[in-house]
Amino acid sequence: MKKLYIQFSILAVLSIAIAATNLNHSTMGDALHHNYMDTTVNPGNDFYRYAVGNWIKNNPVPASESRWGSFNEVEERNKKILLNILESAAISNDPIGSNRRRIGDFYKSGMDSEILEKQGIEPLNPFLTEIKKMKNVDDLNALLAKWQSEGNGMLFSFSVDQDLKESSQMIPYFNQGGLSMPDRDYYINSDDKSIKLRSELENTMVSVFKLMGEVDADARPHAHIVMQMETRLAKASMDRVTMRDPYASYHKMTLQAFTNDLSSNTNWLVMVKHFGLPKVDSVIVGQPDFFKEVNKMMTELTIQDWKTYLRWQLIRDAAPYLSHKFVSEHFRFYSTILRGVKSQKSREERVMKVVEGMMGEAVGQIFVAKNFQAEAKARMLKMVKNLQDAFRDRIQKLDWMSAETKVKATEKLNKFMVKIGYPDKWKDYSTCKIKNQHFVLNVMEASKYEYNRMIAKYGSPVDKTEWGMPPQMVNAYYNPSLNEIVFPAGILQPPFFDMNADDAMIYGAIGAVIGHEMTHGFDDQGCQFDAEGNLKMWWTDEDKKLFDAKTAMVVSQFDKYTLLDDVHVNGKLTLGENIADLGGLMIALEAFKRTDEGKKNLVVHGVPADQRFFLSWANAWKNNITEAALRQRIMTDPHSPGEFRTNGPVSNMDDFYKAFNIKSGNMFKPEKERAKIW
Ligand SMILES: [Zn+2]
């Protein structure tokens, strides 16, 4: 019952999107919010606070959130629409088997707090009995395989996806997993905050074991065992910076070799059969060391220890869908302690998030029917084309890329598949048996449906029409294996996209997001995937050398950024995203300069167009964040904090200094220190 089975490609990314035509600006409202600005700040010292400083002061993080920014503002609008869709589906009594009935029943099951309170942990009893029955390692393997086939994978991560090196083939992937905290470093770091987090997690385990009523006297030794096991798994896991190298996690082998060389306590030939796969030749093992450690643990630990571990993992996954006391304990650690969220959202909102997250396209199909205009798609397509043209011209002018690589780069750019709004072909939910039953069982059913869909892909041609995000999501992505850029309907709203805004505002926001996603095809990872989506370096050694020298400037620039005195941005972890922001903004600006507003640098509502472009960029990334969430994201998020996503790229751009007439200040970089990649 992992929350979302959405298959982000290995190199999943973030983002946004739009375009506008020339409108009569004198008759419409100004898309630029002057009241967000803090003009007491010198833009050369801190452009982010100059552009949105007042917004930051006046919009603290709400108690039910860990951060608050432009993305949340859009989500807030979407929330009302989505709640309305689910509430009306829940009372409409649609025919059984229809998608609207499925999402209505799912929502109702989550809202029925009386049943959830009455039944407590009861729906999990069959699973707890299965754990109890285990006697040896063979039983452990059998149970892991059975649960995997039900969409309830544990201990490691299993998926079927495009082979990175042969993108036309689907192949099974085995990756590290099994942890209760978001990253291995939480178990390894020796600073006070990490130690405190570990002890809080252990306290949560103690409380939950007690709530389960399964542990007689003291639950602490049980919690301690789980912590020890997870620490071993963490120490054998690969760190995030290493994982950015796609080759580091690509170890193709036969199932026989996987069994013989890495994990002789598990017969993977038998396991994958139970997973529901037909005959499998090869698989890709992400982190061989992790599986070697799991193998050792299988025999070094007692079956009793494994029972304790699985009991915890089962309840941890299920807790948000059970009675109040389990929900609260889960919230206390995962939201309050880990992310600084003070109070829970309403039940309506929490259930809505689960249903729209797990049945994304069933909800999304209704969402877009009412909330997406055909002209938005047309404008987006036009804007994408303008950005492509600008990018193509810039590639020709690059001083560091060889002529032969420029030909390939242009080919890759021309071959981008562009998806906007929503899928042409919707998921078929006819085998998804959501019904009038306990909420957690519906969550499991939705997981199982996604698992079966994933398994069915094995041995079939790659479905290029598939979407990795539901249409209502406020985000966007580039997928290197399909060489595609995708902009869901959810993000095509202000402040990212606005049919009524002038071009400067639009190009500075969604334009830069389009550019950001495009640039991912050419960043330190994108250069390793060719136009067909295969993991294959398509640059010359010399190209890569010159590119690395330029990106080293970006790494050291972001390494220097700190928050709260002791929170340092990791320049290597965020490199790909920082390159994409810098490249995306430059390409969007080039494309904007080709519009009428850009050519003449028109003054709109009293502000020159070039200033509006950069102010719009800052507006897209404005946000406040709790200290806990900031500390978590800095360890796990490949994106820099909003402040540096704003100030980092612009401080490398000549046009920025020119627009605001900046000749000195904290952000000012002399020309030779400005990173220029695209
Ligand atoms: Zn990105």
XYZ file of C-alpha atoms and ligand atoms in Angstrom:
679
model
C 0.000 0.000 0.000
C 2.777 2.407 -0.839
C 0.939 5.661 -1.348
C 1.519 6.381 -4.998
C 2.456 3.897 -7.612
C 3.089 6.598 -10.120
C 6.134 5.520 -12.049
C 8.386 8.492 -12.108
C 11.189 7.601 -14.360
C 14.461 7.145 -12.504
C 15.325 10.772 -13.093
C 11.989 12.279 -12.184
C 11.926 16.022 -12.023
C 9.868 19.031 -11.209
C 8.049 21.826 -12.874
C 5.364 24.114 -14.660
C 4.085 26.136 -17.827
C 2.332 28.796 -20.424
C 1.985 31.489 -23.049
C -0.133 34.517 -23.725
C -1.101 36.586 -26.687
C -0.917 40.341 -26.914
C -3.791 41.836 -25.035
C -4.990 45.299 -24.355
C -3.208 45.734 -21.056
C -4.800 49.050 -20.288
C -8.176 47.408 -19.800
C -7.121 44.505 -17.625
C -5.782 43.916 -14.161
C -2.076 43.726 -13.654
C -0.787 40.171 -13.249
C 2.168 41.612 -11.351
C 1.357 41.969 -7.647
C 3.102 45.193 -6.673
C 2.051 44.690 -3.071
C 4.183 41.519 -2.848
C 7.334 43.589 -3.389
C 9.526 45.079 -0.684
C 11.062 48.064 -2.428
C 13.098 48.961 0.680
C 15.378 46.066 -0.286
C 18.062 46.726 -2.899
C 17.497 44.205 -5.736
C 21.271 43.911 -6.130
C 21.554 42.709 -2.539
C 18.621 40.299 -2.413
C 16.404 40.180 -5.470
C 14.100 37.539 -3.938
C 13.160 39.813 -1.022
C 12.915 42.860 -3.273
C 10.454 40.982 -5.513
C 8.322 39.139 -2.935
C 9.551 40.312 0.491
C 6.165 41.649 1.583
C 4.423 38.481 0.515
C 6.901 36.496 2.614
C 6.247 38.673 5.668
C 2.494 38.452 5.277
C 2.069 34.770 4.454
C 3.418 32.577 7.237
C 3.154 28.784 6.895
C -0.374 27.739 7.985
C -0.484 25.347 10.958
C -1.617 22.449 8.766
C 1.254 22.821 6.276
C 5.034 22.445 6.245
C 5.517 25.137 3.617
C 3.499 27.737 1.805
C 4.161 29.181 -1.627
C 2.882 29.593 -5.175
C 2.351 25.867 -5.616
C 0.201 25.740 -2.481
C -1.846 28.725 -3.648
C -2.727 26.876 -6.838
C -3.374 23.654 -4.929
C -5.714 25.575 -2.661
C -7.847 26.502 -5.677
C -7.711 22.940 -6.988
C -8.658 21.581 -3.574
C -12.108 23.160 -3.683
C -12.755 21.708 -7.133
C -11.521 18.239 -6.172
C -13.532 18.168 -2.945
C -16.606 19.114 -4.880
C -16.008 16.309 -7.392
C -15.613 13.707 -4.632
C -18.445 14.916 -2.426
C -20.911 14.858 -5.276
C -19.637 11.457 -6.459
C -20.161 10.116 -2.931
C -23.867 10.976 -2.878
C -24.791 10.448 -6.506
C -25.305 6.678 -6.555
C -23.705 6.121 -9.962
C -23.826 2.622 -11.491
C -21.470 0.089 -9.900
C -18.406 -0.275 -12.114
C -18.320 3.362 -13.173
C -15.296 5.471 -12.256
C -17.471 8.014 -10.517
C -18.902 5.250 -8.320
C -15.368 4.048 -7.533
C -14.091 7.435 -6.407
C -17.352 8.137 -4.565
C -17.168 4.835 -2.646
C -13.473 5.371 -1.925
C -14.154 8.843 -0.542
C -17.112 7.623 1.544
C -15.018 4.839 3.074
C -12.458 7.386 4.239
C -15.119 9.711 5.642
C -16.836 6.997 7.691
C -15.015 7.757 10.925
C -17.526 5.734 12.947
C -16.523 2.497 11.204
C -12.834 3.407 11.359
C -13.052 3.983 15.115
C -15.100 0.866 15.724
C -12.867 -1.475 13.736
C -9.481 -0.177 14.901
C -6.810 -2.524 13.645
C -9.253 -5.282 12.694
C -8.836 -5.039 8.885
C -5.128 -5.822 9.331
C -5.725 -9.031 11.293
C -5.354 -11.377 8.294
C -1.962 -9.797 7.556
C -0.836 -9.989 11.180
C -1.822 -13.657 11.204
C 0.320 -14.255 8.124
C 3.272 -12.700 9.938
C 2.642 -14.787 13.038
C 2.682 -18.011 11.027
C 6.225 -17.486 9.693
C 8.698 -20.054 10.971
C 11.830 -19.601 8.877
C 13.529 -17.641 6.081
C 11.598 -19.525 3.403
C 8.353 -18.384 4.987
C 9.716 -14.831 5.115
C 10.528 -14.899 1.393
C 7.147 -16.388 0.595
C 5.349 -13.692 2.533
C 7.394 -10.884 0.947
C 6.540 -12.314 -2.486
C 2.841 -12.666 -1.689
C 2.537 -9.131 -0.350
C 4.494 -7.783 -3.313
C 2.006 -9.413 -5.684
C -0.775 -7.639 -3.778
C 0.834 -4.252 -4.347
C 2.152 -4.165 -0.789
C 5.905 -4.429 -1.318
C 8.222 -4.369 1.717
C 11.950 -4.264 2.489
C 13.075 -3.363 -1.038
C 11.589 -1.578 -4.012
C 10.429 -3.529 -7.064
C 9.200 -2.044 -10.324
C 8.845 -2.747 -14.030
C 10.040 0.114 -16.185
C 11.857 0.917 -19.407
C 15.368 -0.495 -19.553
C 17.581 2.580 -19.254
C 19.918 1.241 -21.925
C 17.233 -0.182 -24.208
C 14.308 2.159 -23.865
C 12.020 0.081 -26.097
C 12.126 -2.818 -23.598
C 10.443 -3.165 -20.212
C 12.516 -4.776 -17.468
C 12.185 -5.509 -13.715
C 14.127 -3.226 -11.352
C 15.156 -4.069 -7.795
C 16.171 -1.112 -5.656
C 16.995 -0.348 -2.044
C 14.174 0.422 0.383
C 12.804 -0.757 3.718
C 13.399 2.429 5.744
C 10.937 4.402 7.860
C 12.700 7.729 7.376
C 13.140 9.518 4.020
C 16.868 8.978 3.618
C 19.750 6.791 4.768
C 21.525 9.816 6.257
C 18.908 10.094 9.013
C 20.213 6.817 10.429
C 23.883 7.640 9.998
C 24.422 11.338 10.781
C 25.800 12.000 14.254
C 24.543 15.561 14.849
C 22.138 16.248 17.741
C 19.121 16.777 15.502
C 19.566 13.419 13.764
C 20.019 11.632 17.085
C 16.846 13.260 18.395
C 14.907 12.233 15.293
C 15.994 8.630 15.676
C 14.911 8.549 19.290
C 11.555 10.122 18.359
C 11.020 7.486 15.677
C 11.739 4.790 18.235
C 9.242 6.404 20.624
C 6.649 6.349 17.861
C 7.293 2.648 17.297
C 6.841 1.996 21.023
C 3.522 3.865 21.050
C 2.272 2.098 17.956
C 3.247 -1.366 19.211
C 1.372 -0.594 22.407
C -1.667 0.617 20.465
C -1.663 -2.638 18.522
C -2.010 -4.437 21.841
C 0.225 -7.180 20.552
C 3.223 -6.624 22.748
C 2.685 -7.706 26.319
C 5.069 -6.012 28.691
C 7.497 -3.509 27.269
C 7.435 -2.543 23.619
C 10.799 -0.793 23.756
C 13.003 -3.807 22.949
C 10.831 -4.456 19.898
C 11.229 -0.895 18.684
C 14.925 -1.141 19.294
C 15.211 -4.198 17.086
C 13.449 -2.428 14.225
C 15.765 0.588 14.580
C 18.811 -1.676 14.483
C 17.542 -3.451 11.380
C 16.747 -0.212 9.583
C 20.154 1.192 10.510
C 21.809 -1.812 8.883
C 19.701 -1.293 5.754
C 20.562 2.428 5.756
C 24.280 1.807 6.037
C 24.134 -0.554 3.052
C 22.126 1.964 0.993
C 23.551 4.242 -1.667
C 23.597 7.993 -0.975
C 21.611 10.457 -3.073
C 24.525 12.172 -4.751
C 25.900 8.830 -5.990
C 22.411 7.856 -7.154
C 22.377 10.825 -9.539
C 24.790 8.831 -11.694
C 22.452 6.517 -13.638
C 25.252 3.984 -14.171
C 25.810 3.624 -10.412
C 22.363 2.025 -10.055
C 22.419 -0.038 -13.236
C 23.557 -3.634 -12.707
C 21.951 -5.939 -15.223
C 22.080 -9.632 -14.355
C 20.200 -12.889 -14.683
C 17.925 -14.023 -11.874
C 20.325 -16.901 -11.331
C 23.227 -14.512 -10.824
C 21.097 -12.278 -8.595
C 20.424 -15.333 -6.446
C 23.894 -16.900 -6.514
C 26.070 -13.818 -6.298
C 24.070 -11.440 -4.130
C 21.388 -13.164 -2.140
C 21.540 -16.917 -1.842
C 18.909 -16.903 0.910
C 16.313 -15.809 -1.622
C 15.549 -17.732 -4.797
C 14.708 -14.892 -7.137
C 13.575 -17.255 -9.898
C 10.793 -18.414 -7.615
C 10.160 -14.957 -6.175
C 9.425 -13.235 -9.496
C 7.005 -15.995 -10.444
C 5.067 -15.185 -7.288
C 5.347 -11.508 -8.163
C 3.158 -12.373 -11.143
C 5.795 -12.127 -13.867
C 6.129 -14.667 -16.679
C 9.564 -15.962 -17.656
C 12.191 -13.360 -16.866
C 15.682 -13.375 -18.373
C 17.408 -10.409 -16.830
C 16.726 -7.833 -14.176
C 18.431 -4.637 -13.094
C 19.678 -4.536 -9.530
C 20.155 -0.958 -8.375
C 22.389 -1.416 -5.344
C 24.044 -4.841 -5.070
C 25.518 -3.982 -1.642
C 22.059 -3.387 -0.257
C 20.851 -6.829 -1.351
C 23.999 -8.464 0.023
C 23.244 -6.915 3.395
C 19.598 -8.032 3.301
C 20.873 -11.501 2.522
C 23.124 -11.501 5.569
C 20.364 -10.174 7.766
C 18.070 -12.982 6.668
C 20.147 -15.547 8.516
C 21.898 -13.440 11.147
C 18.615 -12.256 12.619
C 15.954 -14.430 14.165
C 12.595 -14.974 12.535
C 11.175 -13.224 15.587
C 13.105 -10.085 14.637
C 11.727 -10.232 11.111
C 8.205 -10.604 12.460
C 8.709 -7.467 14.530
C 10.076 -5.579 11.529
C 7.171 -6.583 9.239
C 4.577 -5.797 11.928
C 5.992 -2.283 12.204
C 6.182 -1.745 8.437
C 2.634 -3.013 7.940
C 1.157 -0.743 10.587
C 3.292 2.220 9.549
C 1.933 2.053 6.005
C -1.643 1.511 7.171
C -1.756 3.984 10.077
C -3.074 7.022 8.135
C -6.150 4.997 7.100
C -7.090 3.551 10.490
C -8.678 4.888 13.682
C -7.845 8.230 15.234
C -5.140 7.012 17.631
C -3.080 5.469 14.813
C -3.571 8.476 12.561
C -2.426 10.810 15.366
C 0.680 8.843 16.213
C 1.664 8.704 12.536
C 1.001 12.441 12.182
C 3.043 13.244 15.298
C 6.233 11.786 13.840
C 5.877 12.137 10.073
C 4.259 15.577 9.967
C 5.020 17.393 13.208
C 8.480 16.136 14.079
C 9.808 15.504 10.588
C 8.218 18.488 8.796
C 7.105 20.959 11.449
C 3.363 20.725 10.679
C 1.393 21.796 13.746
C -2.155 20.666 13.093
C -3.852 18.076 10.930
C -5.903 18.994 7.903
C -9.636 18.247 7.984
C -10.703 14.671 7.344
C -12.334 15.792 4.093
C -9.064 17.158 2.821
C -6.958 14.214 3.940
C -9.304 11.686 2.335
C -9.506 13.791 -0.825
C -5.691 13.733 -1.111
C -5.636 9.936 -0.806
C -8.373 9.354 -3.385
C -7.094 11.833 -5.957
C -3.540 10.605 -5.367
C -4.349 6.927 -5.837
C -7.108 7.206 -8.456
C -5.458 10.152 -10.203
C -6.905 9.791 -13.670
C -10.395 8.744 -12.538
C -10.627 12.034 -10.632
C -8.576 13.931 -13.211
C -10.873 13.094 -16.096
C -13.728 14.864 -14.311
C -11.395 17.682 -13.222
C -10.272 18.582 -16.740
C -13.755 18.304 -18.268
C -14.738 21.340 -16.211
C -11.448 23.103 -15.632
C -9.324 23.019 -18.725
C -9.809 25.135 -21.814
C -8.760 24.028 -25.273
C -7.170 27.427 -25.913
C -4.813 26.906 -22.978
C -3.389 23.880 -24.756
C -3.029 25.796 -28.032
C -1.142 28.605 -26.295
C 1.095 26.205 -24.465
C 1.994 24.430 -27.698
C 2.830 27.748 -29.314
C 4.997 28.736 -26.402
C 6.800 25.394 -26.373
C 7.591 25.922 -30.039
C 8.943 29.427 -29.358
C 11.159 28.061 -26.609
C 12.354 25.250 -28.862
C 13.277 27.769 -31.560
C 15.170 29.933 -29.078
C 16.979 26.905 -27.619
C 17.914 25.645 -31.085
C 19.487 28.991 -31.968
C 21.359 29.156 -28.670
C 22.794 25.672 -29.199
C 24.249 26.839 -32.512
C 26.022 29.700 -30.748
C 27.534 27.694 -27.863
C 31.298 28.085 -27.642
C 31.897 24.848 -25.722
C 29.937 22.275 -27.727
C 31.464 20.543 -30.751
C 29.815 20.773 -34.168
C 28.974 17.057 -34.239
C 27.314 17.221 -30.808
C 25.334 20.282 -31.866
C 23.767 18.182 -34.623
C 22.732 15.533 -32.084
C 21.513 18.145 -29.596
C 19.294 19.678 -32.252
C 17.961 16.241 -33.143
C 17.125 15.540 -29.493
C 15.426 18.915 -29.125
C 13.366 18.367 -32.277
C 12.299 14.924 -31.067
C 10.838 16.095 -27.740
C 7.420 14.595 -27.196
C 5.178 17.294 -25.693
C 2.185 16.441 -23.489
C -0.091 19.199 -22.249
C -3.197 19.160 -20.059
C -4.295 15.528 -19.818
C -3.725 12.107 -21.447
C -5.216 11.280 -24.842
C -5.916 7.799 -23.523
C -7.236 7.410 -19.969
C -6.413 4.529 -17.632
C -8.954 1.726 -17.650
C -10.050 1.187 -14.032
C -12.494 -1.640 -14.817
C -10.448 -4.178 -12.820
C -10.104 -1.890 -9.792
C -12.461 -3.230 -7.131
C -13.000 -0.208 -4.944
C -16.227 -0.724 -3.046
C -18.108 -0.147 0.163
C -15.501 -1.541 2.575
C -12.959 -0.316 5.139
C -10.853 2.638 3.938
C -7.544 0.799 4.333
C -8.812 -2.097 2.207
C -9.729 0.351 -0.556
C -6.253 1.864 -0.307
C -4.794 -1.628 -0.700
C -7.110 -2.330 -3.625
C -5.964 0.839 -5.406
C -2.332 -0.176 -4.824
C -3.006 -3.625 -6.149
C -4.623 -2.197 -9.261
C -1.546 -0.061 -9.979
C 0.727 -3.012 -9.297
C -1.169 -5.213 -11.756
C -1.055 -2.472 -14.375
C 2.695 -2.257 -13.901
C 3.206 -6.034 -14.140
C 1.130 -6.185 -17.327
C 3.642 -3.892 -19.012
C 6.305 -6.576 -18.898
C 6.775 -8.063 -22.352
C 4.519 -5.458 -23.966
C 5.619 -2.569 -26.172
C 6.287 0.666 -24.279
C 3.111 2.738 -24.003
C 4.217 6.218 -24.986
C 0.808 7.726 -24.281
C 1.053 7.056 -20.560
C 1.316 9.925 -18.080
C 3.477 9.856 -14.929
C 1.374 12.502 -13.169
C -2.395 12.990 -12.904
C -3.770 16.019 -14.808
C -4.835 17.897 -11.648
C -1.290 17.912 -10.273
C 0.481 21.261 -9.855
C 3.774 20.145 -11.335
C 5.498 19.130 -14.570
C 8.266 16.758 -15.596
C 10.842 15.651 -18.125
C 11.178 11.912 -18.654
C 14.549 11.012 -20.209
C 13.527 7.483 -21.244
C 10.765 8.847 -23.481
C 12.464 12.189 -24.168
C 9.202 13.912 -23.278
C 8.127 17.053 -21.451
C 4.789 16.964 -19.643
C 2.657 19.825 -18.275
C -0.521 18.731 -16.461
C -3.618 20.964 -16.489
C -3.161 21.597 -12.753
C -0.165 23.859 -13.249
C -1.663 25.894 -16.083
C -3.033 28.505 -13.692
C -1.795 31.788 -12.181
C 0.880 32.613 -11.200
C 2.393 30.124 -13.658
C -0.063 30.455 -16.544
C -2.694 33.123 -17.058
C -4.555 33.759 -20.302
C -4.937 37.428 -19.312
C -1.359 38.221 -18.359
C 1.201 39.996 -20.547
C 3.994 37.988 -22.162
C 6.707 39.098 -19.750
C 4.799 37.644 -16.793
C 4.045 34.424 -18.613
C 7.487 33.820 -20.059
C 9.066 34.587 -16.668
C 6.919 31.906 -15.012
C 5.600 28.998 -17.113
C 7.992 29.887 -19.957
C 10.936 29.349 -17.662
C 9.355 26.132 -16.428
C 9.060 24.846 -20.001
C 12.685 25.821 -20.509
C 13.577 24.098 -17.229
C 12.044 20.794 -18.361
C 13.636 21.067 -21.807
C 17.035 21.717 -20.280
C 16.798 18.480 -18.298
C 17.334 16.753 -21.633
C 20.748 18.420 -21.714
C 21.919 18.600 -18.096
C 24.515 16.394 -16.398
C 22.083 13.483 -16.632
C 20.349 14.444 -19.886
C 23.658 14.310 -21.740
C 23.706 10.599 -20.906
C 20.351 9.852 -22.590
C 20.105 10.064 -26.362
C 17.175 11.243 -28.501
C 15.620 7.760 -28.323
C 15.779 7.762 -24.530
C 18.639 5.277 -24.214
C 21.331 5.608 -21.542
C 24.209 6.349 -23.876
C 26.593 9.298 -23.695
C 26.078 11.307 -26.879
C 28.623 14.027 -26.214
C 32.329 13.883 -27.001
C 34.791 13.694 -24.106
C 35.831 17.247 -24.864
C 32.201 18.499 -24.716
C 31.778 16.845 -21.332
C 35.032 18.285 -20.030
C 34.109 21.845 -20.966
C 30.549 21.357 -19.669
C 31.873 20.019 -16.323
C 34.098 23.055 -15.940
C 31.072 25.305 -16.373
C 28.879 23.295 -14.018
C 31.630 23.329 -11.366
C 30.910 27.070 -11.105
C 27.254 26.269 -10.412
C 28.158 23.639 -7.792
C 30.370 26.045 -5.879
C 27.857 28.889 -6.234
C 25.094 26.839 -4.588
C 27.412 25.204 -2.026
C 27.883 28.701 -0.601
C 24.171 29.273 0.054
C 23.126 28.729 3.676
C 19.956 29.185 5.733
C 19.435 29.222 9.525
C 23.219 29.403 9.932
C 23.803 25.668 9.688
C 21.670 24.497 6.746
C 23.848 24.275 3.630
C 22.569 23.742 0.118
C 24.250 20.670 -1.411
C 25.606 21.940 -4.738
C 26.117 18.438 -6.122
C 22.709 17.081 -5.129
C 20.938 20.116 -6.636
C 23.165 20.491 -9.697
C 20.751 19.096 -12.305
C 17.884 21.275 -11.070
C 20.073 24.365 -10.813
C 21.329 23.898 -14.373
C 17.709 23.464 -15.489
C 16.626 26.660 -13.701
C 19.508 28.658 -15.154
C 19.117 27.255 -18.664
C 15.326 27.421 -18.536
C 15.300 31.073 -17.523
C 17.844 32.036 -20.189
C 15.934 30.251 -22.937
C 12.609 31.711 -21.791
C 14.148 35.195 -21.844
C 15.478 34.658 -25.354
C 12.047 33.491 -26.493
C 10.383 36.416 -24.726
C 12.676 38.909 -26.475
C 11.186 37.689 -29.762
C 7.631 38.674 -28.768
C 6.308 42.174 -29.489
C 6.389 43.098 -25.824
C 9.917 41.812 -25.485
C 11.259 43.379 -28.685
C 10.152 46.855 -27.612
C 10.662 46.266 -23.883
C 7.227 47.820 -23.401
C 6.320 49.436 -20.120
C 3.262 47.615 -18.773
C 1.361 49.019 -15.796
C 4.327 51.249 -15.081
C 6.972 48.509 -15.054
C 9.361 47.746 -17.965
C 8.850 44.310 -19.515
C 12.333 43.023 -18.691
C 11.783 43.797 -14.990
C 8.368 42.115 -15.132
C 9.968 38.987 -16.569
C 12.341 38.593 -13.619
C 9.748 39.643 -11.022
C 7.463 36.935 -12.363
C 10.240 34.359 -11.916
C 10.615 35.333 -8.252
C 6.862 35.225 -7.810
C 6.759 31.621 -9.039
C 9.241 30.506 -6.350
C 8.052 32.554 -3.376
C 7.499 30.372 -0.344
C 7.774 30.044 3.411
C 8.844 26.796 5.030
C 9.058 25.390 8.556
C 12.520 24.818 9.936
C 11.953 21.054 10.191
C 10.758 20.804 6.593
C 13.682 22.864 5.376
C 16.107 20.547 7.151
C 14.375 17.528 5.633
C 14.274 18.879 2.101
C 17.863 20.021 2.085
C 18.835 16.358 2.602
C 16.403 14.772 0.182
C 15.207 17.313 -2.402
C 17.268 17.786 -5.574
C 15.713 21.270 -5.909
C 17.237 24.270 -4.106
C 15.081 26.306 -1.688
C 12.880 28.927 -3.440
C 15.079 31.826 -2.357
C 18.062 30.370 -4.193
C 16.056 29.137 -7.163
C 15.262 32.824 -7.577
C 18.563 34.508 -6.799
C 20.914 31.774 -8.053
C 20.054 31.837 -11.773
C 19.458 35.601 -12.093
C 22.834 36.462 -10.558
C 24.428 34.719 -13.565
C 22.462 36.755 -16.116
C 23.695 39.984 -17.756
C 20.114 40.913 -18.661
C 19.094 40.823 -15.013
C 21.729 43.367 -14.008
C 20.762 45.512 -16.981
C 17.034 45.384 -16.249
C 17.464 46.678 -12.691
C 20.570 48.764 -13.388
C 22.606 46.807 -10.842
C 26.352 47.484 -10.708
C 27.162 46.223 -7.234
C 25.617 44.469 -4.212
C 25.631 41.123 -2.391
C 24.320 39.257 -5.401
C 26.488 40.992 -7.965
C 28.920 38.764 -9.843
C 31.621 40.183 -12.112
C 31.093 39.099 -15.702
C 33.776 36.415 -15.716
C 32.239 34.694 -12.679
C 28.802 34.356 -14.254
C 27.969 30.764 -15.160
C 26.682 30.552 -18.726
C 25.879 27.073 -19.924
C 23.013 27.328 -22.393
Zn 13.591 19.841 -12.705
